Each structure stands twice: as C-alpha cells, then as structure tokens.
Amino acid sequence: MQAKAVRPMERKTGIALWRQVADRIRQGIGAGDYEGDGRLPPETVLAERFGINRHTVRSAIAALVQEGVLRAEQGRGTFIQRRRRFTYPISARTRFSEGLRDQARDRRGHLLAHAREEADQRIADALGIAPGSPVIRLETLSEADGRPVSRATSWFEAERFSGIADAFAASGSVTLALRDHGVDDYFRKSTVVSARHAEGADLADLKLAPGAIVLVAVALNVDTQGRPVQFSETRFAADRVELSVIG
Amino acid sequence: MQAKAVRPMERKTGIALWRQVADRIRQGIGAGDYEGDGRLPPETVLAERFGINRHTVRSAIAALVQEGVLRAEQGRGTFIQRRRRFTYPISARTRFSEGLRDQARDRRGHLLAHAREEADQRIADALGIAPGSPVIRLETLSEADGRPVSRATSWFEAERFSGIADAFAASGSVTLALRDHGVDDYFRKSTVVSARHAEGADLADLKLAPGAIVLVAVALNVDTQGRPVQFSETRFAADRVELSVIG
DNA sequence: GTCTATTTGTGCGTATGTATA
DNA sequence: GTATACATACGCACAAATAGA
C-alpha cells in the first residue's frame, strides 16, 4: 500500500466516475499539485490512487485533453497544457479590456447578436425605466489570447443608445460604444456574483465541457450623473477566470 | 406540439440525464420559473417538455426531494420547498454575521477543528510573515436559519492570536474573537472569488449533493494599522448564496 | 545499436447502471 | 413491472512509443 491516501470516488451519483476524476485532476492542477515538471503521474498510479480502473482514468484524461487542459504523449507521459487563469478585477472602474490589460496580449469583444425588445420587470428596475419600455439587448463574447473568457448579455435603454449595437460591433468595446453615445465615463454601481453550471449556448460559445461551471456577474453601470447606462449578466468560464474584489 | 420549446438534453456527457434534469429544475426554481403557486408541472408534462421518459423525470425529482429542494405529495403534485437565497455583501467592512443580519433570524458559527501549524508560502505571503512561522488554522462552519451556508478555513499568526480558537468557539464570531485579542476593528483588504465543484468534507458539512458548486472567496483582513490579521478561504454553497459587491 | 523498463494506446469480454418503450 | 438498448466501469492482455542502461 504505497499509493497516497485520497478520498475515494463517489459512486452512483449520476455523475460518471471519469467525469468526477477529470474534475478532480483539473482542480488539482489549479491548486498547483503537479507544479514541478507539469507531468501527471502514470495512469496506473492515478488509477491506484483514486481506487479505480485505468480505463476510467484514461476517459478522464481524454476529456481533459479534449478541453485543452492536458497533453498526452505516448511513451513519455501526460503533461499539463499550461494556461494562465485570468484575474478579472471588480471595482468602481471595472472595464473588461482594461482589467485584463497586463494579463493578455490580445483582448477581443465579439457581437454575437442584438435585438430591440421590451424591458421586463427586472431589466426595467435596474435601468430605472418603465416595464415595457424599449431596450436594446446585446449578446457578446469576450476573448483573451484567443481563448473565450466570458459571454455577456447586456441591456441598454433603446432611446438613448439607439446605435449601440453597431458601435460595439465596430469597436468590440462597451467603453468605446458608450463614448459614441456621449458617455465619456461610467462607474460600476453594483455587482452580484453567483455560480452555476454552464448551459445552452454558453457551453458552445465558451468552449466548455458539459458540467463546467460559470461565474455569473450581474452588474449595473451608471454614468457620472448616476443614471443607469448598462445592465448586464456576464458568464465567466470558472476554470479560466477568477474575480478580484479590491476593497 | 403543445409542449414549450426547451433546449434538448445532452447525451453521453458523463452526466446522467436525471442529474442534468435535476440541475435544470433547480436552476429554474432559482430563476423563479414556478413562481405562482410553487407547483411543478406534472411529471408527464415535464417529460414531454425535456424530451425524455417520465421515469427519468422521476429520478430527477427524487434526487431534489432528497436534497430538500422539492416536496412530492402523492395525488396532489410536486411543490417547491421554498428557501431563500442569502445575499452576502463584500466590502471593506465585510463581516459574516452582520452581512446576513437582515436576512436570517438565526446566524451561527461553529468551530469544527483547529490546529497549530507552520505557514506555507501562500499563507506566509498573505499574512506578511516568514514561511514556516507558526500559525493557527481554524476550520469553521456558518449557518443561517439552521441551513449551512459556508465552510471556511482561516489562518492567524500564532504569536499574536494564541487563544483565537477558544475565543471563536465561545462566541462563534471572528469579529468577537479578534476583539479578545485587541483588534477592535478590521477591514477587508482583498477578496478573490472563484467557483468549483464541492469536494471532500465540504460536501457533507454543507449538506450538498455531489456535483454541487461552491463559490470560493479567498480573503485578507487587516487591522486599522494595515497589519494582516486573518487570511481565509471560504466556500459558499452556490445554490444558497450570492455575493454582492458594492462599489 | 540493442535490450529493457516505463508509459500511453488499443482490443475484448463481462457486469452493472441508465434510459426508453 | 418487463424487456431492450446503450453507457459506464472493470479486468486482462498486448501493441507502440520513449528513455535510459
């Protein structure tokens, strides 16, 4: 009995063993478990350590290779495909691209879709307008160094920000798009953070594996007069991002 | 074709259909889907809506009943076991019990374990001491209205806070325990928020189902002179808590 | 260059869990 | 409840690639 003592896997939980193992390996990487040479123990060792069959370990590794977390080389071993975790600052001056300025060479915002619609109760409350008032909804995707980082849904008052979709499409930046509409500066008034499983289009857009987690930030930005300009729900890929609150 | 259009379930993902359905029902509840009378549609309707067999819906419901999210009554229907989601404020003056003051009648902190140990690099950096210096580690559980809300691991400099374990055990409050050691006031200097699957003891302590998500807040508290007093990692049950950042 | 140990890749038979009809 | 199909997990064996002696 040489294998390290590890918590045994849970069975019959509705989550396949290989997926549980994949999640634990991914977490271990995040916790710096294989820091030295970035090399995973051999499959046989992992199998013994987790108390499962080598095939099951291989399924887990295959999923992580698919995700781009690991790289397997026949005869040599399995290695961590090192990627940094982006730290996204949340403060009064929160802006996506500026926040990641020092962390990624290439930051990009894409407009996936946009629509003009009527504000429901929640949106109306946030923007300080009457329910049913026209709003513009933007569906956007943000990438850093070619990796999708977040998917956001934003609402703007339609009257004041009629051309916001075109402006965002052109610049890829909310800050610049707002500037086109006379908002030179804005502030983050509130941010509510929660977490849940990724679902629907987010899975594909963020290139996540089923079961992956998203950090959800529901935020309100206001202009210098305190008037709401943007209400948004941003889903961050939890395994690629952490949120830093400066206080 | 009368059933509402819903995104079809994903197959062969390593997550059993019944668990995916359970997760989606749980999320739907959080999003206020069954707001009216707190009653779920009949199993046959849910089955048609998700495009799956009724037996599979029953497995999902059974799991949620087990979790305490739903309550099934034979012949009547399935109902939401209503529970509120706590909003936990994060600011310079973040304190656990005060933050939930208006949201829960009964707030309680338990000391699960404590130990004296040597600071590793990460702890030492945070507390501004030399690696290997003695620190006291507290394992704590926080409950609100009888429901476990968070599990925290905290580190304190051993020399300055020698009796912190006893003080916390007696009062159930970090604020009061620090006061016993001459820290009348303290501030939240930084908080880093991430999310991952719950694991190990957290699953049991927080009474979570396997696959459940925890919001992880790594925080540093400093005294009025700016000296670090507490470094902590708190795991919040993501389906019961959201974090609110004011600023 | 050859042999050997190590490590990943592949095949197959069996048992059990999950989902459908 | 029963029958059927597929996904998951295990055990064993062997092939292929690599690295070091």
mmCIF file of C-alpha atoms in Angstrom, chain A residues 21-174:
data_model
loop_
_atom_site.group_PDB
_atom_site.id
_atom_site.type_symbol
_atom_site.label_atom_id
_atom_site.label_comp_id
_atom_site.label_asym_id
_atom_site.label_seq_id
_atom_site.Cartn_x
_atom_site.Cartn_y
_atom_site.Cartn_z
ATOM 1 C CA VAL A 21 -11.900 12.168 -11.811
ATOM 2 C CA ALA A 22 -11.463 14.729 -14.602
ATOM 3 C CA ASP A 23 -12.857 17.435 -12.330
ATOM 4 C CA ARG A 24 -10.505 16.454 -9.526
ATOM 5 C CA ILE A 25 -7.460 16.419 -11.778
ATOM 6 C CA ARG A 26 -8.450 19.827 -13.165
ATOM 7 C CA GLN A 27 -8.803 21.177 -9.651
ATOM 8 C CA GLY A 28 -5.516 19.637 -8.628
ATOM 9 C CA ILE A 29 -3.850 21.483 -11.468
ATOM 10 C CA GLY A 30 -5.449 24.711 -10.311
ATOM 11 C CA ALA A 31 -4.160 24.039 -6.797
ATOM 12 C CA GLY A 32 -0.650 23.545 -8.179
ATOM 13 C CA ASP A 33 -0.484 19.804 -7.492
ATOM 14 C CA TYR A 34 1.872 18.934 -10.360
ATOM 15 C CA GLU A 35 3.888 22.099 -10.122
ATOM 16 C CA GLY A 36 7.354 20.634 -10.610
ATOM 17 C CA ASP A 37 7.646 19.427 -14.185
ATOM 18 C CA GLY A 38 3.988 19.736 -15.143
ATOM 19 C CA ARG A 39 3.834 15.968 -15.507
ATOM 20 C CA LEU A 40 0.950 13.825 -14.272
ATOM 21 C CA PRO A 41 1.671 10.527 -12.519
ATOM 22 C CA PRO A 42 1.324 7.490 -14.825
ATOM 23 C CA GLU A 43 -2.202 6.248 -15.471
ATOM 24 C CA THR A 44 -1.587 3.121 -13.410
ATOM 25 C CA VAL A 45 -0.588 5.220 -10.402
ATOM 26 C CA LEU A 46 -3.566 7.551 -10.759
ATOM 27 C CA ALA A 47 -5.859 4.535 -11.046
ATOM 28 C CA GLU A 48 -4.462 3.038 -7.858
ATOM 29 C CA ARG A 49 -4.567 6.383 -6.088
ATOM 30 C CA PHE A 50 -8.227 7.015 -6.952
ATOM 31 C CA GLY A 51 -9.122 3.375 -6.469
ATOM 32 C CA ILE A 52 -10.487 2.965 -9.990
ATOM 33 C CA ASN A 53 -9.653 1.191 -13.236
ATOM 34 C CA ARG A 54 -7.008 2.549 -15.586
ATOM 35 C CA HIS A 55 -9.601 2.763 -18.383
ATOM 36 C CA THR A 56 -11.623 5.151 -16.281
ATOM 37 C CA VAL A 57 -8.571 7.301 -15.647
ATOM 38 C CA ARG A 58 -7.973 7.287 -19.389
ATOM 39 C CA SER A 59 -11.517 8.504 -20.049
ATOM 40 C CA ALA A 60 -10.936 11.370 -17.635
ATOM 41 C CA ILE A 61 -7.606 12.253 -19.231
ATOM 42 C CA ALA A 62 -9.153 12.051 -22.713
ATOM 43 C CA ALA A 63 -11.787 14.584 -21.679
ATOM 44 C CA LEU A 64 -9.140 16.928 -20.270
ATOM 45 C CA VAL A 65 -7.028 16.576 -23.422
ATOM 46 C CA GLN A 66 -10.139 17.452 -25.415
ATOM 47 C CA GLU A 67 -10.596 20.526 -23.228
ATOM 48 C CA GLY A 68 -7.000 21.552 -23.797
ATOM 49 C CA VAL A 69 -6.056 21.124 -20.126
ATOM 50 C CA LEU A 70 -3.694 18.170 -20.663
ATOM 51 C CA ARG A 71 -1.447 16.833 -23.396
ATOM 52 C CA ALA A 72 -0.725 13.074 -23.617
ATOM 53 C CA GLU A 73 2.373 11.706 -25.350
ATOM 54 C CA GLN A 74 2.688 8.005 -25.966
ATOM 55 C CA GLY A 75 5.642 6.530 -24.203
ATOM 56 C CA ARG A 76 6.504 9.761 -22.386
ATOM 57 C CA GLY A 77 3.615 10.653 -20.167
ATOM 58 C CA THR A 78 0.785 13.108 -19.693
ATOM 59 C CA PHE A 79 1.557 16.760 -19.215
ATOM 60 C CA ILE A 80 -0.242 19.865 -18.161
ATOM 61 C CA GLN A 81 -1.021 22.195 -21.041
ATOM 62 C CA ARG A 82 -0.215 25.268 -19.024
ATOM 63 C CA ARG A 83 -2.599 28.165 -19.358
ATOM 64 C CA ARG A 84 -2.960 31.088 -17.080
ATOM 65 C CA ARG A 85 -6.048 31.870 -15.146
ATOM 66 C CA PHE A 86 -7.133 35.420 -15.772
ATOM 67 C CA THR A 87 -7.833 37.622 -12.791
ATOM 68 C CA TYR A 88 -10.656 39.973 -13.529
ATOM 69 C CA PRO A 89 -10.806 42.989 -11.197
ATOM 70 C CA ILE A 90 -14.156 44.239 -9.937
ATOM 71 C CA SER A 91 -14.237 47.799 -8.711
ATOM 72 C CA ALA A 92 -15.961 51.115 -9.355
ATOM 73 C CA ARG A 93 -13.936 51.405 -12.556
ATOM 74 C CA THR A 94 -14.440 47.878 -13.825
ATOM 75 C CA ARG A 95 -13.881 47.582 -17.570
ATOM 76 C CA PHE A 96 -13.330 44.289 -19.283
ATOM 77 C CA SER A 97 -10.462 45.009 -21.618
ATOM 78 C CA GLU A 98 -8.571 47.301 -19.263
ATOM 79 C CA GLY A 99 -8.869 44.794 -16.456
ATOM 80 C CA LEU A 100 -7.022 42.197 -18.475
ATOM 81 C CA ARG A 101 -4.539 44.625 -19.991
ATOM 82 C CA ASP A 102 -1.489 43.230 -18.229
ATOM 83 C CA GLN A 103 -2.593 39.619 -18.477
ATOM 84 C CA ALA A 104 -3.314 39.033 -22.123
ATOM 85 C CA ARG A 105 -1.693 40.343 -25.251
ATOM 86 C CA ASP A 106 -4.833 40.038 -27.305
ATOM 87 C CA ARG A 107 -8.258 41.008 -25.960
ATOM 88 C CA ARG A 108 -11.270 40.980 -28.180
ATOM 89 C CA GLY A 109 -15.016 41.514 -27.962
ATOM 90 C CA HIS A 110 -17.436 39.991 -30.474
ATOM 91 C CA LEU A 111 -21.055 40.891 -31.052
ATOM 92 C CA LEU A 112 -22.950 37.604 -31.414
ATOM 93 C CA ALA A 113 -26.449 39.001 -31.702
ATOM 94 C CA HIS A 114 -28.559 42.004 -30.870
ATOM 95 C CA ALA A 115 -32.250 42.754 -30.617
ATOM 96 C CA ARG A 116 -34.648 45.502 -29.748
ATOM 97 C CA GLU A 117 -37.181 44.358 -27.176
ATOM 98 C CA GLU A 118 -39.363 45.420 -24.276
ATOM 99 C CA ALA A 119 -37.884 45.616 -20.804
ATOM 100 C CA ASP A 120 -39.233 43.095 -18.322
ATOM 101 C CA GLN A 121 -39.631 43.961 -14.647
ATOM 102 C CA ARG A 122 -36.054 43.056 -13.705
ATOM 103 C CA ILE A 123 -34.401 44.985 -16.546
ATOM 104 C CA ALA A 124 -36.694 47.961 -16.063
ATOM 105 C CA ASP A 125 -35.983 48.134 -12.332
ATOM 106 C CA ALA A 126 -32.251 48.018 -12.951
ATOM 107 C CA LEU A 127 -32.244 50.675 -15.682
ATOM 108 C CA GLY A 128 -34.748 52.857 -13.858
ATOM 109 C CA ILE A 129 -37.287 52.843 -16.685
ATOM 110 C CA ALA A 130 -40.889 51.694 -17.005
ATOM 111 C CA PRO A 131 -41.538 47.991 -17.695
ATOM 112 C CA GLY A 132 -42.280 47.561 -21.380
ATOM 113 C CA SER A 133 -40.010 50.418 -22.424
ATOM 114 C CA PRO A 134 -37.866 49.604 -25.453
ATOM 115 C CA VAL A 135 -34.362 48.337 -24.722
ATOM 116 C CA ILE A 136 -31.527 47.027 -26.856
ATOM 117 C CA ARG A 137 -30.052 43.686 -25.913
ATOM 118 C CA LEU A 138 -26.526 42.730 -26.926
ATOM 119 C CA GLU A 139 -25.140 39.209 -26.804
ATOM 120 C CA THR A 140 -21.373 39.401 -26.688
ATOM 121 C CA LEU A 141 -18.368 37.144 -26.354
ATOM 122 C CA SER A 142 -15.034 38.219 -24.927
ATOM 123 C CA GLU A 143 -11.761 36.509 -25.710
ATOM 124 C CA ALA A 144 -8.267 36.912 -24.336
ATOM 125 C CA ASP A 145 -5.297 35.467 -26.182
ATOM 126 C CA GLY A 146 -7.669 33.543 -28.406
ATOM 127 C CA ARG A 147 -9.444 31.805 -25.533
ATOM 128 C CA PRO A 148 -13.088 32.606 -24.831
ATOM 129 C CA VAL A 149 -13.342 34.095 -21.369
ATOM 130 C CA SER A 150 -16.873 35.348 -20.940
ATOM 131 C CA ARG A 151 -20.318 35.539 -22.515
ATOM 132 C CA ALA A 152 -22.411 38.567 -21.646
ATOM 133 C CA THR A 153 -25.972 39.715 -22.166
ATOM 134 C CA SER A 154 -26.326 43.493 -21.849
ATOM 135 C CA TRP A 155 -29.327 45.787 -21.919
ATOM 136 C CA PHE A 156 -29.315 49.473 -22.837
ATOM 137 C CA GLU A 157 -32.148 51.976 -22.944
ATOM 138 C CA ALA A 158 -33.130 51.974 -26.645
ATOM 139 C CA GLU A 159 -33.894 55.664 -26.941
ATOM 140 C CA ARG A 160 -30.595 56.905 -25.562
ATOM 141 C CA PHE A 161 -28.373 54.198 -27.081
ATOM 142 C CA SER A 162 -30.018 53.536 -30.436
ATOM 143 C CA GLY A 163 -26.793 52.757 -32.308
ATOM 144 C CA ILE A 164 -25.058 50.800 -29.558
ATOM 145 C CA ALA A 165 -25.054 47.502 -31.476
ATOM 146 C CA ASP A 166 -23.232 48.965 -34.480
ATOM 147 C CA ALA A 167 -20.861 50.873 -32.248
ATOM 148 C CA PHE A 168 -19.977 47.744 -30.291
ATOM 149 C CA ALA A 169 -19.631 45.654 -33.435
ATOM 150 C CA ALA A 170 -17.187 48.216 -34.818
ATOM 151 C CA SER A 171 -15.016 48.624 -31.728
ATOM 152 C CA GLY A 172 -15.561 45.441 -29.744
ATOM 153 C CA SER A 173 -15.650 47.547 -26.613
ATOM 154 C CA VAL A 174 -18.529 48.725 -24.446
#
